mmCIF file with all atom_site columns, C-alpha atoms in Angstrom:
data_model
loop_
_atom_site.group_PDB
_atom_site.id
_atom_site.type_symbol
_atom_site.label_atom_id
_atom_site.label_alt_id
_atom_site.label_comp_id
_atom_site.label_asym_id
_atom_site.label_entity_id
_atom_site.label_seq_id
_atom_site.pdbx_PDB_ins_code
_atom_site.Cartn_x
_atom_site.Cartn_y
_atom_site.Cartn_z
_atom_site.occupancy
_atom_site.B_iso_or_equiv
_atom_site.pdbx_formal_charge
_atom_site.auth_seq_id
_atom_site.auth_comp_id
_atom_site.auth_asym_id
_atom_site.auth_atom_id
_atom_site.pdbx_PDB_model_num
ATOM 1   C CA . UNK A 1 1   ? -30.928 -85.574  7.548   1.00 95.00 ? 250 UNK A CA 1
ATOM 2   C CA . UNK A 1 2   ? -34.185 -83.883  7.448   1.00 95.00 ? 251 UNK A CA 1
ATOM 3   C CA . UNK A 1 3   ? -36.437 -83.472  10.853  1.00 94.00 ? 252 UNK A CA 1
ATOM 4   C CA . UNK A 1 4   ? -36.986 -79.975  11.960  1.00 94.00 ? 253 UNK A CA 1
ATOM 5   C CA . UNK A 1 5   ? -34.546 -78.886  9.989   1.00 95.00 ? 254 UNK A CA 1
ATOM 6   C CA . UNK A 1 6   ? -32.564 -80.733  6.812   1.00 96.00 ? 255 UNK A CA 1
ATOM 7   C CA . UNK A 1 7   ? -28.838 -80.631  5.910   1.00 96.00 ? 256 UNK A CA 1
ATOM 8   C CA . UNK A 1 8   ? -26.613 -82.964  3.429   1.00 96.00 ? 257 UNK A CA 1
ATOM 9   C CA . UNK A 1 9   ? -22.900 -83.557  4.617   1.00 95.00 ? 258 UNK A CA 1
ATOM 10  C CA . UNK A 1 10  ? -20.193 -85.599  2.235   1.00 95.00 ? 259 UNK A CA 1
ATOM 11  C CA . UNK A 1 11  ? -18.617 -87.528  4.506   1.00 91.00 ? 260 UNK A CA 1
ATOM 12  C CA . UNK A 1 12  ? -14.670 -89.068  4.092   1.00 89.00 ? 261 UNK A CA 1
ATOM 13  C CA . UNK A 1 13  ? -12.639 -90.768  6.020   1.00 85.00 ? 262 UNK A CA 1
ATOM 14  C CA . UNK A 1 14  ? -15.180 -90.613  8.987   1.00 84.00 ? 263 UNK A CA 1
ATOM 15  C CA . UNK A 1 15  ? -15.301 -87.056  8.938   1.00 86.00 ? 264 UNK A CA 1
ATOM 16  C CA . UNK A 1 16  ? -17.720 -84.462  7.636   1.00 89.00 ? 265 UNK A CA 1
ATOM 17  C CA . UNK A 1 17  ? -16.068 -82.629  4.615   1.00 93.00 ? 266 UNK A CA 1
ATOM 18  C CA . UNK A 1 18  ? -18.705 -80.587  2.708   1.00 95.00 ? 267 UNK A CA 1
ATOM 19  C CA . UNK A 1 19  ? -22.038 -79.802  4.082   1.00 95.00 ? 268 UNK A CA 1
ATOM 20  C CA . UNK A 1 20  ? -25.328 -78.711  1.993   1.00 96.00 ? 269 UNK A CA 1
ATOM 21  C CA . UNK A 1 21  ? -27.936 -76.557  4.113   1.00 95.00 ? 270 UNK A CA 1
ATOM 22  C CA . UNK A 1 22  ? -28.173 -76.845  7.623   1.00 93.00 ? 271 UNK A CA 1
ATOM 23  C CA . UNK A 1 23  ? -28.628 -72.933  7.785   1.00 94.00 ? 272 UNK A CA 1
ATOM 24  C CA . UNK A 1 24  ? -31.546 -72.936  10.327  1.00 93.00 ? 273 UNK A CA 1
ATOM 25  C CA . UNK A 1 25  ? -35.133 -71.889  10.550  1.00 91.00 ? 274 UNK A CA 1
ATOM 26  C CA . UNK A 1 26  ? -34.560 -68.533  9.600   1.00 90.00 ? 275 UNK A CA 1
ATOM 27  C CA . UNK A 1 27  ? -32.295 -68.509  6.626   1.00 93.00 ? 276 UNK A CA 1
ATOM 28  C CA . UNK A 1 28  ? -32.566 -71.893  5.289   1.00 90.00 ? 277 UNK A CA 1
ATOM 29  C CA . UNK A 1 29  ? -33.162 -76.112  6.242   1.00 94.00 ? 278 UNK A CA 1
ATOM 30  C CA . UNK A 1 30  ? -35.995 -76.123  3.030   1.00 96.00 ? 279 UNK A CA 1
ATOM 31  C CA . UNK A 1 31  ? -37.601 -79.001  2.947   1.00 97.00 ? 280 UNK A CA 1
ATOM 32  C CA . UNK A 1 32  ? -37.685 -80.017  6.488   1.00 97.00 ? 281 UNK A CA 1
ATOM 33  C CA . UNK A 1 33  ? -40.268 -80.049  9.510   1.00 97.00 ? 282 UNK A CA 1
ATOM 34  C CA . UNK A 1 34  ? -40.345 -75.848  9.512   1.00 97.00 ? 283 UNK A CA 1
ATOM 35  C CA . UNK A 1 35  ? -40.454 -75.444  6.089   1.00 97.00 ? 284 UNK A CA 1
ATOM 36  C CA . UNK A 1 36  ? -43.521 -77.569  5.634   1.00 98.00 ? 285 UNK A CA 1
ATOM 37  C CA . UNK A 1 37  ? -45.151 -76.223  8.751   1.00 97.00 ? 286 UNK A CA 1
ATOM 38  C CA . UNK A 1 38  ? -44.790 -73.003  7.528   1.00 97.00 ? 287 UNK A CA 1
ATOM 39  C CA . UNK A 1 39  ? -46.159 -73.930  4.364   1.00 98.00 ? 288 UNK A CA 1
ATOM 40  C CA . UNK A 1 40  ? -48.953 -75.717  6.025   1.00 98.00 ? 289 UNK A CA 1
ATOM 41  C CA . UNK A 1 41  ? -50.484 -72.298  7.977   1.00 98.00 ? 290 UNK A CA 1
ATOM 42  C CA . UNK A 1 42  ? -49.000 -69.731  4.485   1.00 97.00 ? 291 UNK A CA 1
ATOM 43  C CA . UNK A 1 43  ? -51.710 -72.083  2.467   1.00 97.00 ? 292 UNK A CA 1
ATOM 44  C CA . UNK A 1 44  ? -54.271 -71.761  5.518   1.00 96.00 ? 293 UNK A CA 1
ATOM 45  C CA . UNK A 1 45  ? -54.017 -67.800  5.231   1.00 96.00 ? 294 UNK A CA 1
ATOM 46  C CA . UNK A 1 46  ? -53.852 -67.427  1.614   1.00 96.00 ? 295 UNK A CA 1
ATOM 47  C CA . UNK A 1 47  ? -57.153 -70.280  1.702   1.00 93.00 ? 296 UNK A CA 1
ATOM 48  C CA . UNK A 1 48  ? -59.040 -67.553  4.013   1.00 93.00 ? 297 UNK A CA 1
ATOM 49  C CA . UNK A 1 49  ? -58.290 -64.270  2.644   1.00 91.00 ? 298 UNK A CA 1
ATOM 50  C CA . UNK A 1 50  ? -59.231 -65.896  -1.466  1.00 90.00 ? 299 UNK A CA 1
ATOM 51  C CA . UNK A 1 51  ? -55.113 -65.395  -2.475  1.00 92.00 ? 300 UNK A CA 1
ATOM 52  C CA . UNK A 1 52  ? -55.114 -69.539  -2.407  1.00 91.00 ? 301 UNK A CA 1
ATOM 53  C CA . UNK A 1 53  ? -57.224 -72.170  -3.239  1.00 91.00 ? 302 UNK A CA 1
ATOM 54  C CA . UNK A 1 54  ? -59.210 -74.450  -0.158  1.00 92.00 ? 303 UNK A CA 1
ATOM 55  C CA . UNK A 1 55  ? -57.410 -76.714  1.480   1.00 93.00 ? 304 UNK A CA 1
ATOM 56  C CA . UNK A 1 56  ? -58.128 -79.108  4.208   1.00 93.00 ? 305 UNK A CA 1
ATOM 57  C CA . UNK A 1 57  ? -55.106 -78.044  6.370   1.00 95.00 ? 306 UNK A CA 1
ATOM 58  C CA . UNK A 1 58  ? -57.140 -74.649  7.108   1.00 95.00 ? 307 UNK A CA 1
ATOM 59  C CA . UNK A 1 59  ? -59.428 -76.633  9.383   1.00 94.00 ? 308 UNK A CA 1
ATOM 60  C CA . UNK A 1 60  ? -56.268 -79.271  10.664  1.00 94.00 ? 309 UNK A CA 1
ATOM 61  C CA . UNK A 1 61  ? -54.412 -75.852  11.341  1.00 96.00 ? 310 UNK A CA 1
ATOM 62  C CA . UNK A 1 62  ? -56.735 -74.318  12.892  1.00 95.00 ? 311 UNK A CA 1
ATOM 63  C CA . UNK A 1 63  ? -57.224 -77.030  15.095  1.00 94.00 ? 312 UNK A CA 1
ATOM 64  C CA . UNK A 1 64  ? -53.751 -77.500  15.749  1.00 95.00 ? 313 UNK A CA 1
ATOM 65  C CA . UNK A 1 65  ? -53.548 -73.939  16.921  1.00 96.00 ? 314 UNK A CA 1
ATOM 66  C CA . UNK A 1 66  ? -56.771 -74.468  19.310  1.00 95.00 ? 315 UNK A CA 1
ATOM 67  C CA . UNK A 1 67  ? -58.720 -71.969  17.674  1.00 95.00 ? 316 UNK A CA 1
ATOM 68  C CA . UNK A 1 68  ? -62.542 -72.060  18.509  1.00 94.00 ? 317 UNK A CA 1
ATOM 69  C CA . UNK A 1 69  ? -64.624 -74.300  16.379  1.00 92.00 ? 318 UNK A CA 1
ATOM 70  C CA . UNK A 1 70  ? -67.033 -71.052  15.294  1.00 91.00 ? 319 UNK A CA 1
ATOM 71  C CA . UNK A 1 71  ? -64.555 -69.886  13.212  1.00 92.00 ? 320 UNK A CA 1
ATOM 72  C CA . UNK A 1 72  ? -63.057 -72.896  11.549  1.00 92.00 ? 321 UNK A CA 1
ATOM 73  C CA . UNK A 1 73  ? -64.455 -73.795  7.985   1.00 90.00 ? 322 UNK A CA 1
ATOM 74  C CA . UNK A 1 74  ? -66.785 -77.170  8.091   1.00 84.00 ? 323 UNK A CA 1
ATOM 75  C CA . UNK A 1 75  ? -66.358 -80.301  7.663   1.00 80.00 ? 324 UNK A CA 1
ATOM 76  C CA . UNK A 1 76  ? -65.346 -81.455  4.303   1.00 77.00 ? 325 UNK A CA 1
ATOM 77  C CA . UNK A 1 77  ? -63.911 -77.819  3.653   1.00 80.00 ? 326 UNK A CA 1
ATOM 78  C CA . UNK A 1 78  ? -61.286 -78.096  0.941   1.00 75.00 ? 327 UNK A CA 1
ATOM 79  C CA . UNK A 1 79  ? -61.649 -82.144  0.224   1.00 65.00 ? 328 UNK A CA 1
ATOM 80  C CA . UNK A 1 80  ? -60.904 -83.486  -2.925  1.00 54.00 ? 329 UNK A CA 1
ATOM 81  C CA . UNK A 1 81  ? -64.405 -82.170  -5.072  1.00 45.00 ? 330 UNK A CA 1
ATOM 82  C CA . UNK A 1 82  ? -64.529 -79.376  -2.354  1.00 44.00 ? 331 UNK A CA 1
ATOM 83  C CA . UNK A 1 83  ? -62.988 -76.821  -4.414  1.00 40.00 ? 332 UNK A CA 1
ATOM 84  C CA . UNK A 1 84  ? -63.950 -74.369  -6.000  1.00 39.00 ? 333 UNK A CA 1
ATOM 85  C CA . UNK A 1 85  ? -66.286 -71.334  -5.696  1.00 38.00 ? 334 UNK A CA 1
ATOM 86  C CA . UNK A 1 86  ? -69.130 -74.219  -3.865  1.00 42.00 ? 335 UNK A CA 1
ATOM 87  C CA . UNK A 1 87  ? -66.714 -74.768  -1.294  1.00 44.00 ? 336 UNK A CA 1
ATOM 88  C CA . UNK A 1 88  ? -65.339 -72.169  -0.761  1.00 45.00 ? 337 UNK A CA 1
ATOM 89  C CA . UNK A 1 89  ? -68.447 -70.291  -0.489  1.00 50.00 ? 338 UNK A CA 1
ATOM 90  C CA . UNK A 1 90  ? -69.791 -71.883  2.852   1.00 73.00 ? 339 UNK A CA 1
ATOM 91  C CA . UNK A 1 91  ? -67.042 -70.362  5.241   1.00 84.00 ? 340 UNK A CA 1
ATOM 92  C CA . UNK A 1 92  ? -68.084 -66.984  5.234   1.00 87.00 ? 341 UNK A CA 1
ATOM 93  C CA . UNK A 1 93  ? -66.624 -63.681  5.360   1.00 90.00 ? 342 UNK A CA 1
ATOM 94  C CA . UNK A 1 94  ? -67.332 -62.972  8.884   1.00 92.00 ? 343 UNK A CA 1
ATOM 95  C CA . UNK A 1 95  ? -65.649 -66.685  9.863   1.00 91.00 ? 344 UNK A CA 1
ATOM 96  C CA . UNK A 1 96  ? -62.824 -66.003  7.327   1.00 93.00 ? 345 UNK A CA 1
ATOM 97  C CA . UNK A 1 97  ? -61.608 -62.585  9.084   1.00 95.00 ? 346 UNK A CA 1
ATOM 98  C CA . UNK A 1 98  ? -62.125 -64.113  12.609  1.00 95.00 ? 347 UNK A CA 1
ATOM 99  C CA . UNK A 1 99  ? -59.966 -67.164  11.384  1.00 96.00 ? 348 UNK A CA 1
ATOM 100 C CA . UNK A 1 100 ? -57.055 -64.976  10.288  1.00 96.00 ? 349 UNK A CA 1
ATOM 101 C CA . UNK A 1 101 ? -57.644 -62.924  13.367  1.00 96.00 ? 350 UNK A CA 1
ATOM 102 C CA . UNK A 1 102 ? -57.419 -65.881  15.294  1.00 96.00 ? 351 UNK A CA 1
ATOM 103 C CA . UNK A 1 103 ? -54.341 -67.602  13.897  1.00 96.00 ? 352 UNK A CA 1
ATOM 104 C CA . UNK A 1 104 ? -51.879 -64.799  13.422  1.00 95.00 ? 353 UNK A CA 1
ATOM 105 C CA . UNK A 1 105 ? -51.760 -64.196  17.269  1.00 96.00 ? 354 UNK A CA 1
ATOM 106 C CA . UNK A 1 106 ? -51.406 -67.977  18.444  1.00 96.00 ? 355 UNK A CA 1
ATOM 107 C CA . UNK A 1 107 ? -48.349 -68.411  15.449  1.00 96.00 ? 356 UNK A CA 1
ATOM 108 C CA . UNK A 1 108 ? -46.591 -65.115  16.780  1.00 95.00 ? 357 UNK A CA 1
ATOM 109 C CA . UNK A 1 109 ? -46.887 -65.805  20.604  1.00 94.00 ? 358 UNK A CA 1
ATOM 110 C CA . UNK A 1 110 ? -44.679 -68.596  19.744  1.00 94.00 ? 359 UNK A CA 1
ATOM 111 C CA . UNK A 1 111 ? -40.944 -69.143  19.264  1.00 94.00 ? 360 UNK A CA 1
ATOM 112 C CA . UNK A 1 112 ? -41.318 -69.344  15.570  1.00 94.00 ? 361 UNK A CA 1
ATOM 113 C CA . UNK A 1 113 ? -39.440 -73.188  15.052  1.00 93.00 ? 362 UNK A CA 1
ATOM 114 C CA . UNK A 1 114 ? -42.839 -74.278  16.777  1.00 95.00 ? 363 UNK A CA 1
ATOM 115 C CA . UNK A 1 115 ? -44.259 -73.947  13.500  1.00 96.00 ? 364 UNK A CA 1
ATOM 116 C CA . UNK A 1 116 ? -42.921 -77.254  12.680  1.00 96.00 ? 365 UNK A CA 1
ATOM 117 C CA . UNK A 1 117 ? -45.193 -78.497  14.845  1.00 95.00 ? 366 UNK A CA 1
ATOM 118 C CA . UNK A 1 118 ? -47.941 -78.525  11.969  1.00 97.00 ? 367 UNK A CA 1
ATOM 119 C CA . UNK A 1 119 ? -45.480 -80.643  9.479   1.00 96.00 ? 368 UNK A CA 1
ATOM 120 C CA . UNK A 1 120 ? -47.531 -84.065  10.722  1.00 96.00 ? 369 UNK A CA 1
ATOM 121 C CA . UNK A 1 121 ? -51.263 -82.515  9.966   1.00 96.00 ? 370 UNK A CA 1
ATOM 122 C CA . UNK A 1 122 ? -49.493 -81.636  6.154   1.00 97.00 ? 371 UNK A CA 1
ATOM 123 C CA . UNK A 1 123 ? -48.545 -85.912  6.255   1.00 96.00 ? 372 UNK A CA 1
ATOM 124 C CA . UNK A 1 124 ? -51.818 -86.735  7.502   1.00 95.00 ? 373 UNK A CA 1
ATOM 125 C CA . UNK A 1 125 ? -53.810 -84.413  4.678   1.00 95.00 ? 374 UNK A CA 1
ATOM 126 C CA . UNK A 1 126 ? -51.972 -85.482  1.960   1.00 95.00 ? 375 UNK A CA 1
ATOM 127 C CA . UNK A 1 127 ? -52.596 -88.666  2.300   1.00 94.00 ? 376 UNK A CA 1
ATOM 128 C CA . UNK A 1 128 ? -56.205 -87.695  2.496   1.00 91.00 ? 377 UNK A CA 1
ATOM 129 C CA . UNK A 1 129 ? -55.405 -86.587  -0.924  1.00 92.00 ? 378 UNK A CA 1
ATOM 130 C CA . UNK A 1 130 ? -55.639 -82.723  -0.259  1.00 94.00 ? 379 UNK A CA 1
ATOM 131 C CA . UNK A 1 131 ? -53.973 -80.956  -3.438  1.00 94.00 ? 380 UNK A CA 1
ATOM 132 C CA . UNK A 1 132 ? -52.287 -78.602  -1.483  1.00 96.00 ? 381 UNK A CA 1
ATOM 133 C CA . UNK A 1 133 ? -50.526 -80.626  1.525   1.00 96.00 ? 382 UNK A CA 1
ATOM 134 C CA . UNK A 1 134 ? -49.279 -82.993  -2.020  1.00 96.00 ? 383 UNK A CA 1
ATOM 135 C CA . UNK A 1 135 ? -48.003 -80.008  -3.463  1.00 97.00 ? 384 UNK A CA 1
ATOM 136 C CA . UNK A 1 136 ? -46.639 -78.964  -0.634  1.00 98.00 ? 385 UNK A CA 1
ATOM 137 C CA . UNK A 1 137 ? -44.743 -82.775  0.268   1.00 97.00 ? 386 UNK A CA 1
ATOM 138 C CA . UNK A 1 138 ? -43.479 -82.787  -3.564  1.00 97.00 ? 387 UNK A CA 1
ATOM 139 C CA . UNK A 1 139 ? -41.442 -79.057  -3.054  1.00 97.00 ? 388 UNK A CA 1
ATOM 140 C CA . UNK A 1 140 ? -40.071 -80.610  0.243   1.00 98.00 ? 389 UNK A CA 1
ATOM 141 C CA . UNK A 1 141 ? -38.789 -83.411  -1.848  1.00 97.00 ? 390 UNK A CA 1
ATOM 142 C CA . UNK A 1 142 ? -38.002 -80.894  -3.986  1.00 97.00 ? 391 UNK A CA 1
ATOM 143 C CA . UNK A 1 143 ? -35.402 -78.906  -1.995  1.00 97.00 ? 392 UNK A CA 1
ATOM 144 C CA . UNK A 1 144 ? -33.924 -82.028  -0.171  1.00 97.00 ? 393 UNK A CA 1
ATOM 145 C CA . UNK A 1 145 ? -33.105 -83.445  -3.474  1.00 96.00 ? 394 UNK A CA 1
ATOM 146 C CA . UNK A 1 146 ? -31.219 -80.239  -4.757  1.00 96.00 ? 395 UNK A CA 1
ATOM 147 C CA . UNK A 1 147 ? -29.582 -80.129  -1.071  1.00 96.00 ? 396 UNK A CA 1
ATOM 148 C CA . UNK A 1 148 ? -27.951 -83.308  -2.153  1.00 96.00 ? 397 UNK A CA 1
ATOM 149 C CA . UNK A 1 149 ? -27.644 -82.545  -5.282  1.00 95.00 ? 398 UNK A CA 1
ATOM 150 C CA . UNK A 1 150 ? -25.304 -79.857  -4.237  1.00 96.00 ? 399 UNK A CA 1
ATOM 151 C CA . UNK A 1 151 ? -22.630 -82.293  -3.083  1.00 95.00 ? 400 UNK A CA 1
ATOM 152 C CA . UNK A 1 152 ? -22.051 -83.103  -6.246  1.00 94.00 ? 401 UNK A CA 1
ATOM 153 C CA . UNK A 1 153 ? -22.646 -86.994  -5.586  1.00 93.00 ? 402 UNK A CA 1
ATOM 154 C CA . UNK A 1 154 ? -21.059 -89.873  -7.789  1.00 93.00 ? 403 UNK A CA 1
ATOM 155 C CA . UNK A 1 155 ? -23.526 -92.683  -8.910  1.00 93.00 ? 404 UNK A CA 1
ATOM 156 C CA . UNK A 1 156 ? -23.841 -95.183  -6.489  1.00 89.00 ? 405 UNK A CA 1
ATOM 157 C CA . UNK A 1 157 ? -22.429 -93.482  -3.593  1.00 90.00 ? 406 UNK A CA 1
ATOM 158 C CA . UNK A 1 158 ? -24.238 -94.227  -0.605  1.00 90.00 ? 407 UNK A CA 1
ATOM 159 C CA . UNK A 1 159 ? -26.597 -91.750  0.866   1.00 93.00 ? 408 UNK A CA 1
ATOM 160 C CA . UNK A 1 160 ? -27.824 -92.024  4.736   1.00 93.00 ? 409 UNK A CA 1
ATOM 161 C CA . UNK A 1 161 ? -30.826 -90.750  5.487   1.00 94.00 ? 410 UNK A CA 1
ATOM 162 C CA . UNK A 1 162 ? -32.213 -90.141  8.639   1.00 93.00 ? 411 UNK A CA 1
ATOM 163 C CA . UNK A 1 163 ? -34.514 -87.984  10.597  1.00 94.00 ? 412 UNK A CA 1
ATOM 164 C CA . UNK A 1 164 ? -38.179 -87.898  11.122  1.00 93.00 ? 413 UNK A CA 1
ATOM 165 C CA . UNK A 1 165 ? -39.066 -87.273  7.465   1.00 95.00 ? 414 UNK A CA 1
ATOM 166 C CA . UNK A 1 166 ? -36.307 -89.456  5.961   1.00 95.00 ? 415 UNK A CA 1
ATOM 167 C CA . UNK A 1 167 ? -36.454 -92.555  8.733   1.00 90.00 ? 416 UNK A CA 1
ATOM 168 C CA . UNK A 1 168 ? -37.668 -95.347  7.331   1.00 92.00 ? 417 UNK A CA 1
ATOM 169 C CA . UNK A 1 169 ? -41.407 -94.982  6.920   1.00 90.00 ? 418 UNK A CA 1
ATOM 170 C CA . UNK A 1 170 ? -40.667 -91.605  7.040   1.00 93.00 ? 419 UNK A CA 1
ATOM 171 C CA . UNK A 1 171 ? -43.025 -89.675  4.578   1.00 95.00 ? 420 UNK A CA 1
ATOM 172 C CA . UNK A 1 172 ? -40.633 -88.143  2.698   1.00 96.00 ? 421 UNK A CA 1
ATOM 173 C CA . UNK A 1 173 ? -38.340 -90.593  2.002   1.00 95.00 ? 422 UNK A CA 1
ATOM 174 C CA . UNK A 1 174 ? -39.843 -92.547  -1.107  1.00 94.00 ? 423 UNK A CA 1
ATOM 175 C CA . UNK A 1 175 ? -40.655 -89.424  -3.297  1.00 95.00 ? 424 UNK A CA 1
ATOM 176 C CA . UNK A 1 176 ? -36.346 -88.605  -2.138  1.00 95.00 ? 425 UNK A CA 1
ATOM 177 C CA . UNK A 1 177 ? -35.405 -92.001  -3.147  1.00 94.00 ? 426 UNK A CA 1
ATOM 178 C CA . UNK A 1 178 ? -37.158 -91.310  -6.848  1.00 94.00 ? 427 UNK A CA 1
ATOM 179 C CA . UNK A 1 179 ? -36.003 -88.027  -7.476  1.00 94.00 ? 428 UNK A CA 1
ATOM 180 C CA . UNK A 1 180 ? -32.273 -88.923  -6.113  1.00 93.00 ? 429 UNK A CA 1
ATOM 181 C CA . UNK A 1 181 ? -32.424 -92.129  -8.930  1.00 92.00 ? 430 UNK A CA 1
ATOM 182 C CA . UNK A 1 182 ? -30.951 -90.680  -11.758 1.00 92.00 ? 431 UNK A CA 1
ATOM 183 C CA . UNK A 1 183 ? -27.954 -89.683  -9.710  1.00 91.00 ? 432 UNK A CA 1
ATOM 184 C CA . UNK A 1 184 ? -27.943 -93.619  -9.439  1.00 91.00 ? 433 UNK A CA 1
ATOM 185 C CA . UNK A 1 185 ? -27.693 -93.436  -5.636  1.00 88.00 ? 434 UNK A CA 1
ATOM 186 C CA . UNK A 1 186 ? -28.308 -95.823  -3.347  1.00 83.00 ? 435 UNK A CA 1
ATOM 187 C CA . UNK A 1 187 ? -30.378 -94.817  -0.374  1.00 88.00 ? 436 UNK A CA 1
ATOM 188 C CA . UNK A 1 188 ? -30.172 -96.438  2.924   1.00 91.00 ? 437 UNK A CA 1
ATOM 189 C CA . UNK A 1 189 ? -32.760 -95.052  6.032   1.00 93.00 ? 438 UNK A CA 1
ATOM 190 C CA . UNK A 1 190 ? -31.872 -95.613  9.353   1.00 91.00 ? 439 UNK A CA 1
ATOM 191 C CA . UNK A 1 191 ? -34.210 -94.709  12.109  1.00 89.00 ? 440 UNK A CA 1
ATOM 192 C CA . UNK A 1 192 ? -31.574 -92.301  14.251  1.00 84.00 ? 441 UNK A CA 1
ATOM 193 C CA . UNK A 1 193 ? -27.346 -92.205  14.890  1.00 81.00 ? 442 UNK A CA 1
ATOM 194 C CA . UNK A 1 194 ? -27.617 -94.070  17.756  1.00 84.00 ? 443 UNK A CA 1
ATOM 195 C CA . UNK A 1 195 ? -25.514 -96.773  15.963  1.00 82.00 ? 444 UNK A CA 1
ATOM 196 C CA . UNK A 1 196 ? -23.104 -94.903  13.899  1.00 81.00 ? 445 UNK A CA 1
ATOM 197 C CA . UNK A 1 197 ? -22.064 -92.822  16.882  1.00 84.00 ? 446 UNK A CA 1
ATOM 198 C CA . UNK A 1 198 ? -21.441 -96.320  18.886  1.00 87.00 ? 447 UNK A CA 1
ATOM 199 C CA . UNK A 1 199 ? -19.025 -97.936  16.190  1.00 83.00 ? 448 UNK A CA 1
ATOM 200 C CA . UNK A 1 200 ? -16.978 -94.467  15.915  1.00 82.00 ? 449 UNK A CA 1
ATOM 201 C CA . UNK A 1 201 ? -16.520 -94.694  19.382  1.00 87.00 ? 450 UNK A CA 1
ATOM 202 C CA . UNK A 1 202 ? -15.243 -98.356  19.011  1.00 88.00 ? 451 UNK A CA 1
ATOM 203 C CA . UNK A 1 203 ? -13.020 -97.294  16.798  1.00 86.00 ? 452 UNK A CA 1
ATOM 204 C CA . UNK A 1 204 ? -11.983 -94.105  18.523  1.00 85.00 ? 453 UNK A CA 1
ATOM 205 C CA . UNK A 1 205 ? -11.309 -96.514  21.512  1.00 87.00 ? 454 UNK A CA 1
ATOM 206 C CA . UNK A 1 206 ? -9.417  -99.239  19.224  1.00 81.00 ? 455 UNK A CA 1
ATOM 207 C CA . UNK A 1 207 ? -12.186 -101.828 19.897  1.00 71.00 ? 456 UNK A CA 1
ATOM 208 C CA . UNK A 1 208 ? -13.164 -101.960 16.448  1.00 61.00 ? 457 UNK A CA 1
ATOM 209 C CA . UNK A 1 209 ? -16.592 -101.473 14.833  1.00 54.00 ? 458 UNK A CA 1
#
């Protein structure tokens, strides 16, 4: 499951017997909602102060946070062609410190899972092709794969995924699917538990599935 935060369970005889992350915000869940937020504003800092390259998500970001339009980079800032010294070269100094300045404050006055809010801008930017939200979409994958991985899975054990990164349509659930392959897995999405929790209360009841 992989929303806000991810986790991997082996499950036998209807129970969970092994579990694979799940170890919160804080200390663990890579791959999920947080982690990619987090990602998302790390890239937007390094972008300003010159430690990263420019990236789109420092103007989606900064939006996202509500910070005022004088500081944000331009239009076009970061988009594929944009890189480079040329663009980063027309969001100035001045704009740059303000930006940091500006988004520091509005991350920490919040309880820090909120930065999972910005996992849909990273989506939304890679699909506008953005290097860095791609990069950053690929790790995710990444680090859900190896949280399976963990369980040690037999080839073609079934795998449940779920959440609002692994749903279907969920973004992250096709790049899963082809790095979970070679562990010949078979990968079914389903859009929430609503289900599952139904039939093991059927059964619980002795009303069947």
């Amino acid at each position: 499951m992989a929303g806000t935060g991810a986790v991997a369970a082996r499950v036998a005889g209807r129970v969970p017997t092994a579990t694979s992350g799940g170890d919160g915000w804080l200390l663990g869940d890579d791959g999920g909602g947080f982690w990619i937020g987090r990602a998302a504003v790390r890239a937007a800092l390094r972008a300003a102060d010159g430690r990263g390259e420019p990236t789109a998500l420092v103007l989606a970001v900064g939006r996202d946070l509500g910070l005022p339009e004088e500081v944000l980079p331009p239009e076009g800032y970061g988009v594929t062609g944009g890189y480079g010294v040329t663009g980063a070269a027309v969001w100035s100094a001045e704009r740059r410190t303000a930006y940091r300045a500006g988004v520091l404050p509005a991350v920490m006055d919040r309880p820090p899972v909120r930065l999972a809010d910005h996992a849909p801008v990273v989506v939304r930017t890679a699909e506008e092709k953005d290097a860095v939200a791609v990069r950053i979409l690929q790790e995710a994958a990444r680090h859900l794969a190896e949280t399976v991985a963990a369980l040690a899975p037999r080839p073609g054990e079934p795998l449940v995924a779920t959440g609002g990164l692994l749903a279907p349509d969920g973004p992250l659930l096709s790049p899963l699917t082809e790095r979970l392959a070679p562990l010949g897995l078979t990968v079914t999405p389903v859009a929430d538990g609503s289900p599952g929790a139904v039939a093991l209360a059927r059964l619980a009841h002795g009303t069947g599935a």
